[in-house]
């Protein structure tokens, strides 16, 4: 790795964690097609036909692009554009943390050339997510001499692109990580963030999030909240319920003989046999009939 980044000063050389993040996000994964101008950024081709980008060139171009962005005195003169849905959130976050402007979604033709339009802008630097998807903005920038920084895949056209950053511009993880690395390096070069400590902004904020995933996450969180509330209510109800009190003096003694001796006649069962059902004594001579 040291030989790959020998042209960079020690402060700009990547750490092992940065390379691992880029590999995990698939920044090096290209497409099956390749453009002739992107040959110098392609490392090799896999057996399935997918081109693998040189991740060392990706890091060098990220550092170069960050130095170009920092050279602009006014951060608002930098415009980041993404018509691809996976890059909209990344563009907005990049603009938020670096002070740049952003155009997420459809690019209105004439934004850089037609002064009558309400969205007319005169930036000094343009950052695009995909030169093919954002071709309208790249073409207009050539009319007004605006330099362009672009994330280029193996099949991306490099016409009117001044700084091409070889990266996978079709995956949401790759796009978010590239913008996060670029924003972090811009802030480090400006002195806002120290290189001695990690940037406190997580990379997850730059990743695209689907509406369905958001709804599913919210439903899961709401279900957990409901379960916790139900458990707390049950515990409160159990604590508020009155506890039955028993008096030791009232509790009857256990019956040892198997029946209640107090309920039996004092004279035994034989003594009670002489009495009738009404409690009267039988007449004399009546017992001889039994």
C-alpha positions in Angstrom: 0.0 0.0 0.0 2.9 2.3 0.7 4.1 2.1 -2.9 0.6 2.9 -4.2 0.4 6.2 -2.4 4.1 7.2 -2.6 3.1 10.3 -4.5 0.9 11.6 -1.7 2.3 13.4 1.4 2.1 11.4 4.7 -0.9 13.5 5.9 -3.0 12.6 2.8 -2.2 8.9 2.8 -5.2 6.7 3.7 -5.5 4.6 6.8 -6.3 0.9 6.8 -9.8 1.6 8.1 -10.5 3.9 5.1 -9.5 1.2 2.6 -11.6 -1.4 4.4 -14.6 0.9 4.3 -14.2 1.5 0.5 -13.9 -2.2 -0.1 -16.9 -3.0 2.0 -19.0 -0.4 0.2 -18.0 -1.7 -3.2 -16.4 1.5 -4.4 -14.0 -0.6 -6.5 -16.8 -2.5 -8.3 -17.3 -1.3 -11.9 -19.7 -2.5 -14.7 -19.4 -5.0 -17.5 -18.8 -2.2 -20.0 -15.8 0.1 -20.1 -15.1 3.5 -21.7 -11.8 3.9 -23.5 -11.0 7.0 -21.5 -11.4 5.0 -18.2 -8.8 2.3 -19.1 -6.1 3.9 -16.9 -8.4 3.6 -13.9 -9.4 0.0 -14.4 -7.2 -2.5 -12.5 -8.5 -5.8 -14.1 -11.6 -7.6 -15.2 -13.2 -10.5 -13.3 -14.2 -13.8 -14.8 -17.8 -12.7 -14.8 -17.0 -9.7 -17.0 -17.2 -7.0 -14.2 -14.4 -4.5 -14.3 -12.5 -3.7 -11.0 -11.4 -0.1 -10.5 -8.0 0.8 -9.0 -8.9 1.9 -5.5 -5.5 3.6 -5.2 -6.4 5.9 -8.0 -9.8 6.5 -6.4 -8.1 7.8 -3.2 -5.6 10.0 -5.0 -8.4 11.6 -7.0 -10.5 12.1 -3.9 -7.5 14.0 -2.3 -7.1 16.0 -5.5 -10.8 16.9 -5.6 -10.7 18.0 -2.0 -7.8 20.3 -2.6 -9.6 21.8 -5.6 -12.8 22.4 -3.5 -10.8 24.1 -0.7 -9.2 26.4 -3.3 -12.6 28.1 -3.8 -12.7 31.0 -1.3 -16.5 31.1 -1.0 -17.9 27.6 -0.2 -21.3 28.6 -1.7 -19.7 28.9 -5.2 -19.5 25.0 -5.2 -22.6 23.2 -6.5 -23.1 19.4 -5.9 -25.6 17.8 -8.3 -27.2 14.4 -8.3 -30.1 13.4 -10.5 -29.7 9.7 -9.4 -31.9 8.9 -6.4 -29.2 7.1 -4.5 -27.1 10.3 -4.5 -29.7 12.9 -3.4 -29.2 12.4 0.3 -25.4 12.3 -0.1 -25.5 15.6 -2.0 -27.7 17.3 0.5 -25.5 16.2 3.4 -22.3 17.2 1.6 -23.7 20.6 1.0 -24.8 20.9 4.6 -21.4 20.1 6.1 -19.2 21.9 3.6 -21.3 25.0 3.0 -21.8 24.3 -0.7 -25.0 24.4 -2.7 -26.9 21.4 -3.9 -29.3 20.4 -6.6 -30.9 17.1 -5.8 -33.3 15.7 -8.4 -34.0 16.9 -11.9 -31.7 19.6 -13.2 -33.5 22.5 -14.8 -32.0 23.2 -18.3 -30.6 26.8 -18.4 -29.7 26.9 -14.7 -26.1 28.0 -15.7 -26.8 29.7 -19.0 -30.3 31.4 -18.9 -30.2 34.4 -16.6 -34.0 34.8 -16.8 -34.7 31.6 -14.9 -35.4 31.8 -11.2 -32.9 29.0 -10.5 -30.1 30.8 -12.3 -26.7 30.2 -10.6 -23.1 31.1 -11.4 -20.9 28.6 -9.5 -17.2 28.3 -9.8 -17.0 24.5 -9.4 -19.4 21.7 -10.2 -19.5 18.2 -8.5 -21.7 15.6 -10.3 -22.5 12.1 -9.2 -22.8 10.5 -12.7 -21.6 12.3 -15.9 -24.1 10.3 -17.9 -27.2 10.9 -15.7 -26.1 14.6 -15.1 -25.1 15.2 -18.7 -27.2 18.3 -19.0 -25.4 20.1 -16.2 -22.0 18.9 -17.4 -22.7 20.2 -20.9 -23.9 23.6 -19.6 -20.8 23.9 -17.5 -18.7 23.7 -20.6 -20.5 26.7 -22.1 -19.7 28.9 -19.1 -16.2 27.5 -18.3 -17.1 25.8 -15.0 -14.6 23.0 -14.0 -16.3 19.7 -13.2 -15.5 17.0 -10.6 -17.3 13.8 -11.3 -17.6 10.3 -9.9 -17.0 8.1 -12.9 -17.7 4.4 -13.3 -15.9 2.1 -15.7 -18.4 3.1 -18.5 -18.8 6.8 -17.8 -18.0 9.3 -20.5 -15.2 11.8 -19.5 -16.2 14.6 -22.0 -16.1 18.0 -20.2 -14.9 16.3 -17.0 -11.8 17.9 -15.4 -11.3 15.7 -12.4 -12.6 12.1 -12.7 -12.8 10.1 -9.5 -13.0 6.4 -10.4 -15.7 4.9 -8.2 -18.9 2.9 -8.3 -21.6 5.6 -8.9 -24.5 3.1 -9.0 -24.6 1.8 -5.5 -26.1 3.7 -2.6 -23.3 2.7 -0.2 -20.6 3.6 -2.6 -22.0 7.0 -3.4 -22.6 7.9 0.3 -19.1 6.8 1.3 -17.4 8.8 -1.5 -19.2 12.0 -0.6 -18.5 11.3 3.1 -14.8 10.9 2.5 -14.7 14.0 0.3 -16.6 16.1 2.8 -14.3 14.9 5.6 -11.1 15.7 3.7 -12.5 19.2 2.7 -13.1 20.0 6.4 -9.7 18.6 7.4 -7.9 20.8 4.8 -9.9 23.8 6.0 -8.8 23.1 9.6 -12.3 22.6 10.8 -11.8 18.9 11.7 -8.5 17.6 13.2 -6.8 14.7 11.6 -5.9 13.4 15.1 -9.5 12.6 15.9 -12.3 10.8 14.0 -15.0 12.9 12.4 -18.1 12.7 14.6 -20.5 12.5 11.7 -21.4 8.9 10.9 -21.3 7.8 7.3 -24.8 6.4 7.6 -26.2 9.9 7.3 -25.0 10.0 3.7 -26.6 6.8 2.7 -29.9 6.7 0.7 -32.9 5.4 2.7 -35.9 4.0 1.0 -39.4 5.2 2.1 -40.4 1.6 2.6 -37.4 0.9 4.8 -38.2 4.0 6.8 -41.8 2.9 7.3 -40.7 -0.5 8.3 -38.2 0.9 10.8 -40.8 3.2 12.3 -43.3 0.4 12.6 -40.8 -1.7 14.4 -39.9 1.1 16.8 -43.6 1.8 17.5 -44.2 -1.9 18.2 -41.3 -1.9 20.7 -42.7 1.3 22.3 -46.2 -0.3 22.6 -44.8 -3.5 24.1 -42.8 -1.5 26.6 -45.8 0.6 27.5 -48.0 -2.5 27.9 -45.4 -4.2 30.2 -45.1 -1.0 32.3 -48.9 -0.8 32.6 -49.2 -4.4 33.7 -46.4 -4.0 36.2 -48.2 -0.8 37.6 -51.5 -2.6 37.8 -49.9 -5.5 39.7 -48.3 -3.2 42.1 -51.5 -1.2 42.7 -53.7 -4.4 43.4 -54.7 -4.9 47.1 -52.8 -7.7 48.9 -55.2 -10.2 50.7 -54.7 -10.1 54.6 -55.1 -13.2 56.7 -55.7 -13.3 60.5 -53.8 -16.1 62.2 -56.5 -16.3 64.9 -59.3 -17.0 62.4 -57.6 -19.7 60.5 -59.2 -23.0 61.4 -56.9 -25.7 62.9 -56.3 -28.7 60.6 -58.5 -31.7 61.0 -56.5 -34.6 62.2 -59.1 -37.4 62.0 -60.2 -36.6 58.5 -63.5 -35.1 59.4 -64.8 -32.3 61.6 -65.2 -33.7 65.1 -67.3 -30.7 66.2 -69.9 -31.5 63.7 -70.3 -35.1 64.9 -72.9 -35.8 67.7 -71.5 -36.0 71.2 -72.8 -39.4 71.8 -71.5 -40.9 68.6 -73.5 -42.1 65.6 -75.1 -44.9 67.6 -76.6 -42.4 70.1 -78.2 -40.4 67.3 -79.7 -43.4 65.7 -82.5 -43.6 68.2 -83.9 -40.3 67.3 -86.3 -39.8 64.4 -86.0 -37.5 61.5 -88.0 -34.9 63.4 -85.8 -35.2 66.5 -88.6 -36.9 68.6 -87.9 -40.1 70.5 -89.6 -43.2 69.1 -92.5 -44.7 70.8 -92.1 -47.8 73.0 -92.3 -51.0 71.2 -91.7 -49.4 67.8 -88.1 -50.6 67.7 -89.2 -54.3 67.7 -90.5 -53.8 64.2 -87.0 -52.9 62.9 
